[in-house]
XYZ file of C-alpha atoms in Angstrom:
454
model
C -12.145 -43.756 -9.410
C -8.425 -43.774 -9.983
C -6.656 -40.904 -11.660
C -4.119 -43.182 -13.271
C -0.476 -43.845 -12.495
C 1.606 -40.807 -11.834
C -1.323 -38.378 -11.850
C -0.634 -37.304 -8.302
C 3.148 -37.561 -8.318
C 5.019 -34.662 -6.785
C 6.565 -32.241 -9.255
C 10.131 -31.056 -9.032
C 10.800 -28.222 -6.602
C 9.868 -24.878 -8.081
C 11.993 -21.765 -7.952
C 11.031 -18.096 -7.897
C 12.133 -17.782 -11.529
C 10.138 -20.738 -12.853
C 7.771 -21.445 -10.021
C 4.588 -22.516 -11.744
C 3.129 -25.404 -9.775
C 0.222 -26.111 -12.073
C -0.904 -24.756 -15.422
C -4.702 -24.960 -15.367
C -6.246 -22.614 -17.958
C -7.341 -19.240 -16.652
C -11.044 -18.416 -16.519
C -12.683 -21.539 -14.996
C -13.626 -19.932 -11.677
C -16.217 -22.532 -10.593
C -15.009 -25.586 -12.514
C -14.653 -27.887 -9.496
C -18.353 -27.396 -8.666
C -19.154 -29.611 -11.665
C -18.125 -32.551 -9.473
C -21.115 -33.842 -7.460
C -19.208 -34.895 -4.340
C -17.504 -31.525 -4.120
C -20.839 -29.703 -4.586
C -22.262 -31.596 -1.599
C -19.156 -30.793 0.423
C -19.206 -27.096 -0.519
C -22.911 -26.724 0.238
C -22.534 -28.217 3.695
C -19.467 -26.129 4.404
C -21.089 -22.793 3.541
C -23.843 -23.489 6.107
C -21.493 -24.595 8.895
C -18.975 -21.858 8.070
C -21.700 -19.239 8.533
C -22.435 -20.691 11.953
C -18.725 -20.837 12.777
C -18.297 -17.131 12.028
C -21.346 -16.315 14.128
C -19.800 -18.208 17.037
C -16.393 -16.558 16.583
C -17.884 -13.071 16.820
C -20.161 -14.008 19.716
C -17.325 -15.750 21.560
C -14.933 -12.812 21.241
C -17.565 -10.327 22.352
C -18.749 -12.552 25.220
C -15.209 -12.843 26.597
C -14.667 -9.090 26.267
C -17.996 -8.472 28.046
C -17.146 -10.878 30.878
C -13.587 -9.623 31.436
C -13.111 -6.240 29.737
C -9.675 -7.430 28.577
C -8.157 -7.783 25.106
C -5.645 -10.173 26.646
C -8.530 -12.463 27.674
C -9.720 -12.504 24.054
C -6.168 -13.438 23.096
C -6.123 -16.240 25.681
C -9.360 -17.654 24.258
C -7.902 -17.629 20.767
C -4.678 -19.172 22.050
C -6.489 -22.012 23.814
C -8.449 -22.820 20.664
C -5.240 -23.209 18.673
C -2.918 -24.610 21.374
C -3.841 -28.247 20.586
C -2.830 -27.631 16.974
C 0.599 -26.484 18.137
C 1.103 -29.424 20.511
C -0.621 -32.245 18.621
C -0.973 -31.008 15.039
C 1.563 -33.376 13.494
C -0.129 -36.391 15.080
C -3.384 -35.278 13.488
C -1.657 -35.552 10.119
C -0.519 -39.100 10.872
C -4.135 -40.020 11.738
C -5.385 -38.377 8.538
C -2.933 -40.431 6.463
C -3.851 -43.699 8.226
C -7.667 -43.647 8.132
C -10.348 -42.935 5.497
C -10.836 -39.180 5.562
C -14.586 -39.171 4.945
C -15.203 -41.263 8.074
C -12.854 -39.064 10.085
C -14.744 -35.950 8.990
C -18.097 -37.444 10.025
C -16.703 -37.862 13.538
C -14.991 -34.476 13.788
C -17.889 -32.463 12.343
C -20.294 -34.084 14.819
C -17.973 -33.285 17.728
C -17.585 -29.665 16.626
C -21.350 -29.241 16.482
C -21.677 -30.594 20.023
C -19.205 -28.020 21.389
C -21.340 -25.227 19.947
C -24.504 -26.684 21.492
C -22.824 -27.023 24.895
C -21.758 -23.376 24.867
C -25.292 -22.391 23.826
C -26.810 -24.210 26.814
C -24.391 -22.554 29.239
C -24.975 -19.067 27.824
C -28.761 -19.251 27.412
C -29.139 -20.628 30.952
C -27.201 -17.650 32.339
C -24.539 -19.865 33.899
C -21.676 -19.083 31.517
C -18.344 -18.020 32.983
C -15.136 -17.182 31.184
C -13.574 -20.542 32.106
C -16.461 -22.279 30.287
C -15.531 -20.411 27.118
C -11.877 -21.325 27.638
C -12.822 -25.007 28.031
C -15.022 -25.126 24.933
C -12.348 -23.342 22.904
C -9.791 -25.952 23.997
C -12.083 -28.896 23.172
C -12.817 -27.399 19.770
C -9.078 -27.087 19.210
C -8.524 -30.772 20.023
C -11.094 -31.824 17.422
C -9.581 -29.430 14.882
C -6.228 -31.240 15.182
C -7.700 -34.119 13.173
C -10.402 -32.238 11.257
C -8.067 -29.766 9.531
C -5.570 -32.122 7.844
C -8.335 -34.610 7.010
C -10.483 -31.883 5.421
C -7.543 -30.350 3.526
C -6.417 -33.704 2.126
C -9.978 -34.863 1.385
C -10.369 -32.059 -1.170
C -7.846 -33.819 -3.424
C -9.812 -37.068 -3.137
C -13.036 -35.322 -4.213
C -11.711 -33.379 -7.214
C -8.378 -34.917 -8.239
C -5.134 -33.073 -9.014
C -6.433 -31.210 -12.095
C -9.031 -29.260 -10.079
C -7.215 -29.099 -6.739
C -6.103 -25.478 -6.942
C -9.553 -24.322 -8.029
C -11.214 -26.292 -5.225
C -8.821 -24.880 -2.604
C -9.632 -21.371 -3.815
C -13.378 -22.053 -3.793
C -13.095 -23.464 -0.271
C -11.650 -20.121 0.752
C -14.351 -18.253 -1.175
C -16.921 -20.428 0.581
C -15.436 -19.609 3.978
C -15.255 -15.904 3.217
C -18.815 -15.805 1.830
C -19.973 -17.178 5.157
C -17.793 -14.574 6.830
C -19.827 -11.872 5.080
C -23.072 -13.177 6.560
C -22.004 -14.648 9.909
C -20.581 -11.527 11.601
C -23.504 -9.366 10.471
C -26.067 -11.865 11.797
C -24.058 -12.326 14.988
C -23.933 -8.565 15.569
C -27.732 -8.348 15.294
C -28.288 -11.396 17.523
C -25.872 -10.227 20.213
C -27.472 -6.794 20.308
C -31.063 -8.131 20.260
C -31.063 -11.360 22.296
C -27.482 -12.151 23.376
C -24.634 -14.452 22.351
C -26.327 -17.730 23.257
C -28.494 -17.860 20.128
C -25.424 -17.492 17.900
C -23.861 -20.496 19.644
C -27.078 -22.501 19.205
C -27.329 -21.773 15.478
C -23.682 -22.730 15.031
C -24.209 -26.081 16.714
C -27.220 -26.857 14.508
C -25.395 -25.729 11.349
C -23.161 -28.837 11.423
C -26.135 -30.938 10.326
C -25.480 -29.672 6.763
C -21.873 -30.912 6.284
C -22.682 -34.224 7.994
C -25.567 -34.765 5.566
C -23.330 -33.836 2.627
C -20.702 -36.384 3.641
C -23.338 -39.120 4.034
C -24.807 -38.413 0.566
C -21.480 -38.640 -1.304
C -20.860 -41.348 -3.893
C -17.756 -43.043 -2.533
C -17.088 -44.822 -5.852
C -16.434 -41.399 -7.457
C -13.702 -40.406 -5.001
C -10.092 -40.319 -6.235
C -8.767 -43.027 -3.984
C -5.487 -42.565 -2.165
C -3.877 -45.466 -0.334
C -3.823 -44.988 3.431
C -0.474 -45.199 5.184
C 0.040 -48.435 7.174
C 0.814 -48.305 10.857
C 4.517 -48.033 11.494
C 7.175 -46.350 13.558
C 8.835 -43.118 12.488
C 6.000 -41.788 10.300
C 6.082 -38.416 12.025
C 9.841 -38.069 11.542
C 9.469 -39.248 7.947
C 7.056 -36.389 7.257
C 9.366 -33.812 8.830
C 12.388 -35.069 6.858
C 10.337 -34.951 3.648
C 9.432 -31.284 4.182
C 12.907 -30.266 5.372
C 14.467 -31.590 2.158
C 12.161 -29.539 -0.071
C 12.750 -25.740 -0.257
C 9.461 -25.352 -2.165
C 7.670 -26.780 0.881
C 9.618 -25.593 3.898
C 9.888 -21.866 3.104
C 6.220 -21.247 2.244
C 5.375 -23.043 5.499
C 7.843 -20.860 7.428
C 6.310 -17.716 5.910
C 2.714 -18.620 6.733
C 3.900 -19.600 10.218
C 5.184 -16.094 10.950
C 2.136 -14.426 9.415
C -0.320 -16.763 11.137
C 1.381 -16.271 14.501
C 1.768 -12.494 14.477
C -0.156 -11.058 11.514
C -3.580 -12.709 11.791
C -4.603 -11.665 15.312
C -7.646 -9.733 14.099
C -9.995 -10.730 16.969
C -7.611 -8.943 19.351
C -6.992 -5.856 17.215
C -10.534 -5.312 15.985
C -12.140 -5.674 19.422
C -9.522 -3.263 20.801
C -10.039 -0.708 18.000
C -13.836 -0.883 18.358
C -13.764 -0.607 22.154
C -10.811 1.731 22.824
C -10.303 3.803 19.658
C -13.771 4.120 18.119
C -15.856 3.584 21.318
C -18.476 1.505 19.502
C -20.266 -1.813 20.095
C -20.830 -5.335 18.750
C -22.528 -4.089 15.585
C -19.434 -2.135 14.570
C -17.247 -5.149 15.340
C -19.444 -7.254 13.039
C -19.219 -4.567 10.324
C -15.406 -4.534 10.397
C -15.295 -8.327 10.144
C -17.722 -8.176 7.231
C -15.539 -5.656 5.371
C -12.492 -7.846 5.839
C -14.513 -10.824 4.647
C -15.541 -8.903 1.515
C -11.879 -8.360 0.668
C -11.098 -12.010 1.391
C -13.920 -13.147 -0.882
C -12.559 -10.967 -3.692
C -9.113 -12.475 -3.126
C -10.527 -16.014 -3.170
C -12.440 -15.538 -6.424
C -9.399 -13.998 -8.107
C -7.306 -16.931 -6.873
C -9.830 -19.384 -8.345
C -9.390 -17.751 -11.777
C -5.609 -17.966 -11.686
C -4.260 -21.070 -13.371
C -0.937 -21.118 -11.527
C 0.515 -21.006 -8.026
C 3.685 -18.924 -7.903
C 5.954 -18.430 -4.927
C 6.692 -14.891 -6.107
C 2.945 -14.173 -5.782
C 3.026 -15.563 -2.236
C 5.964 -13.364 -1.229
C 4.591 -10.255 -2.946
C 1.181 -10.656 -1.292
C 2.866 -11.070 2.106
C 4.891 -7.874 1.639
C 1.774 -5.876 0.757
C -0.166 -7.491 3.608
C 2.411 -6.300 6.154
C 2.518 -2.791 4.693
C -1.285 -2.511 4.722
C -1.483 -3.612 8.361
C 0.987 -0.901 9.360
C -0.970 1.679 7.348
C -4.305 0.632 8.880
C -2.863 0.803 12.389
C -2.022 4.476 11.800
C -5.330 5.338 10.061
C -6.638 8.694 11.350
C -10.386 7.988 11.043
C -12.805 5.085 11.367
C -13.724 4.968 7.673
C -10.094 4.983 6.509
C -9.407 2.106 8.901
C -12.518 0.250 7.724
C -11.692 0.735 4.030
C -8.157 -0.655 4.485
C -9.569 -3.887 5.919
C -10.839 -4.827 2.437
C -7.381 -5.084 0.764
C -5.943 -6.573 3.957
C -8.519 -9.346 3.650
C -7.766 -9.819 -0.054
C -3.990 -10.133 0.380
C -4.322 -12.267 3.512
C -6.508 -14.698 1.589
C -4.080 -14.688 -1.361
C -1.291 -15.716 1.010
C -3.337 -18.579 2.410
C -4.622 -19.953 -0.915
C -1.301 -19.650 -2.748
C 0.680 -21.317 0.026
C -1.947 -24.022 0.572
C -2.321 -25.031 -3.079
C 1.431 -24.791 -3.768
C 2.242 -27.089 -0.852
C -0.512 -29.604 -1.658
C 0.365 -29.848 -5.336
C 4.072 -30.282 -4.596
C 3.448 -33.086 -2.081
C 3.255 -36.821 -2.705
C -0.342 -38.033 -1.983
C 0.821 -40.564 0.617
C 2.463 -37.727 2.574
C -0.272 -35.116 2.097
C -1.943 -35.524 5.498
C 1.333 -35.121 7.375
C 2.526 -32.208 5.251
C -0.790 -30.374 5.555
C -0.865 -31.003 9.306
C 2.533 -29.287 9.525
C 1.220 -26.451 7.342
C -1.846 -25.973 9.549
C 0.195 -26.440 12.728
C 2.465 -23.509 11.972
C -0.304 -21.378 10.415
C -2.875 -21.888 13.180
C -0.817 -23.485 15.935
C 1.427 -20.449 16.232
C -1.568 -18.490 17.552
C -1.092 -19.719 21.165
C 2.366 -18.116 21.018
C 1.442 -14.943 19.164
C -2.036 -14.161 20.528
C -1.084 -13.672 24.220
C 1.964 -11.611 23.218
C -0.046 -9.435 20.851
C -2.915 -9.213 23.354
C -0.611 -8.095 26.135
C 1.132 -5.605 23.844
C -2.275 -4.237 22.838
C -3.449 -3.920 26.451
C -0.294 -2.147 27.613
C 0.596 0.075 24.640
C -2.723 0.362 22.808
C -4.409 -1.057 19.737
C -2.317 0.911 17.227
C 1.024 -0.336 18.578
C -0.213 -3.936 18.657
C -1.402 -3.757 15.038
C 1.834 -2.098 13.852
C 3.867 -4.851 15.529
C 1.945 -7.568 13.671
C 2.458 -5.773 10.366
C 6.185 -5.326 10.945
C 6.718 -9.026 11.715
C 4.728 -10.044 8.601
C 6.726 -7.647 6.415
C 10.083 -8.797 7.781
C 9.165 -12.470 7.300
C 8.067 -11.852 3.707
C 11.283 -10.047 2.787
C 13.452 -12.667 4.505
C 11.749 -15.680 2.903
C 11.687 -13.928 -0.481
C 15.443 -13.418 -0.404
C 16.036 -17.023 0.671
C 13.842 -18.393 -2.136
C 15.613 -16.152 -4.628
C 18.977 -17.493 -3.509
C 17.739 -21.094 -3.706
C 16.555 -20.367 -7.246
C 19.911 -18.855 -8.239
C 18.503 -15.314 -8.373
C 19.430 -11.942 -6.930
C 17.503 -8.721 -6.464
C 18.462 -6.046 -9.006
C 17.799 -2.389 -8.152
C 17.676 0.038 -11.095
C 16.604 3.619 -10.351
C 16.875 4.858 -13.953
C 13.765 6.330 -15.477
C 11.814 3.967 -17.734
C 13.422 0.846 -16.228
C 11.980 -1.699 -13.788
C 13.246 -0.488 -10.443
C 13.139 -3.886 -8.703
C 13.429 -7.322 -10.320
C 15.024 -10.703 -9.751
C 17.754 -11.662 -12.228
C 20.061 -14.663 -12.546
C 22.854 -14.579 -9.972
C 26.423 -14.895 -11.292
C 28.125 -17.995 -9.845
C 30.748 -17.438 -7.175
C 34.402 -18.497 -7.762
C 33.805 -21.524 -5.496
C 30.756 -22.556 -7.530
C 32.719 -22.171 -10.773
C 35.470 -24.438 -9.406
C 32.938 -26.995 -8.261
C 31.258 -26.973 -11.676
C 34.617 -27.357 -13.455
C 35.496 -30.307 -11.253
């Protein structure tokens, strides 16, 4: 089903002053679920996402149990995301060239098989840390294609009018599973070991595969695939580089994804070294963060607009909250702060994701989203070993503070750049009863006045 000419055309670049990307009415939190194909997709994803979170918790704890090292947990995370860093852009080219539904059938099957392989190794008692490293790497290779195809396929299921809502509900779906998965994983690890979590994750991929097979292809919003040709990768990079409303949100999520989202490293270190607890406590902390993320996702689904000022503001608060949590004096203060950290982290992800997708031409969406996911997830192989080593040497609190400081600095820097691009400046007014901080129109420089007069 076509959406009509021009329905998916890219809007003009948005500025911090007038940066509304879409104007969907507020209040329709679950509107995209009215679409049958998306309901099938969302149902399958909530099952497999629950299994994925179970495996993430079990994998982190298994590596820590085998090695006793936070750096080893960081290496596992890095290996899972290294293929995205090295090959991510090529995944976007593949996603633009081939039908995305068929690609997802292949990638979801492969991801399920990696979970089953790790289950066999663990349940048989033969698992070694290099097995976990290998499975993490193979999963990362599959993700190179799965991520851009899945991100771009959302637009084909729901069309441009419901895209922002569907992106938000995808995040709510993922975070709902994150509430259940870690808790179940904690119980399984304590009772019978990590292998059963891996097994359930492998079997959980039956649900999204069935959902994809049951879709009505005639109801998809068709997007022409890109023909084979030379220079498609460079074309995608040039397209993003020429658009400030694309490049700077991607830069921001790159810094935050690389240095601010290393929670497997920090939470395992806090549980083991600071609070001297076990896998159940680790699952609890992940569940609290997931609760905050779910709140953030549902609030994002209600918002009718994507604003770059919201992205920057959420990133500033995210960095400040990480620094505060790192210095928390007690377990329950630390645990409570994970809820708003999850909410603002999710707000960053959803706002950047929907803003970039809606501002991108449909024929370029796979390549643009592959770049987005490459810097957001692919930066982990760079950041995770650094943060893991810093955590091992100087302690969990120093490692967490460092991640918060980098996130805060990136948010302030990108915010100032976007303000300048939009012809704005930051006004500071300390008088009582006045807004202390706000962006106002920047007066043109003498050079700009001369250029305008000419």
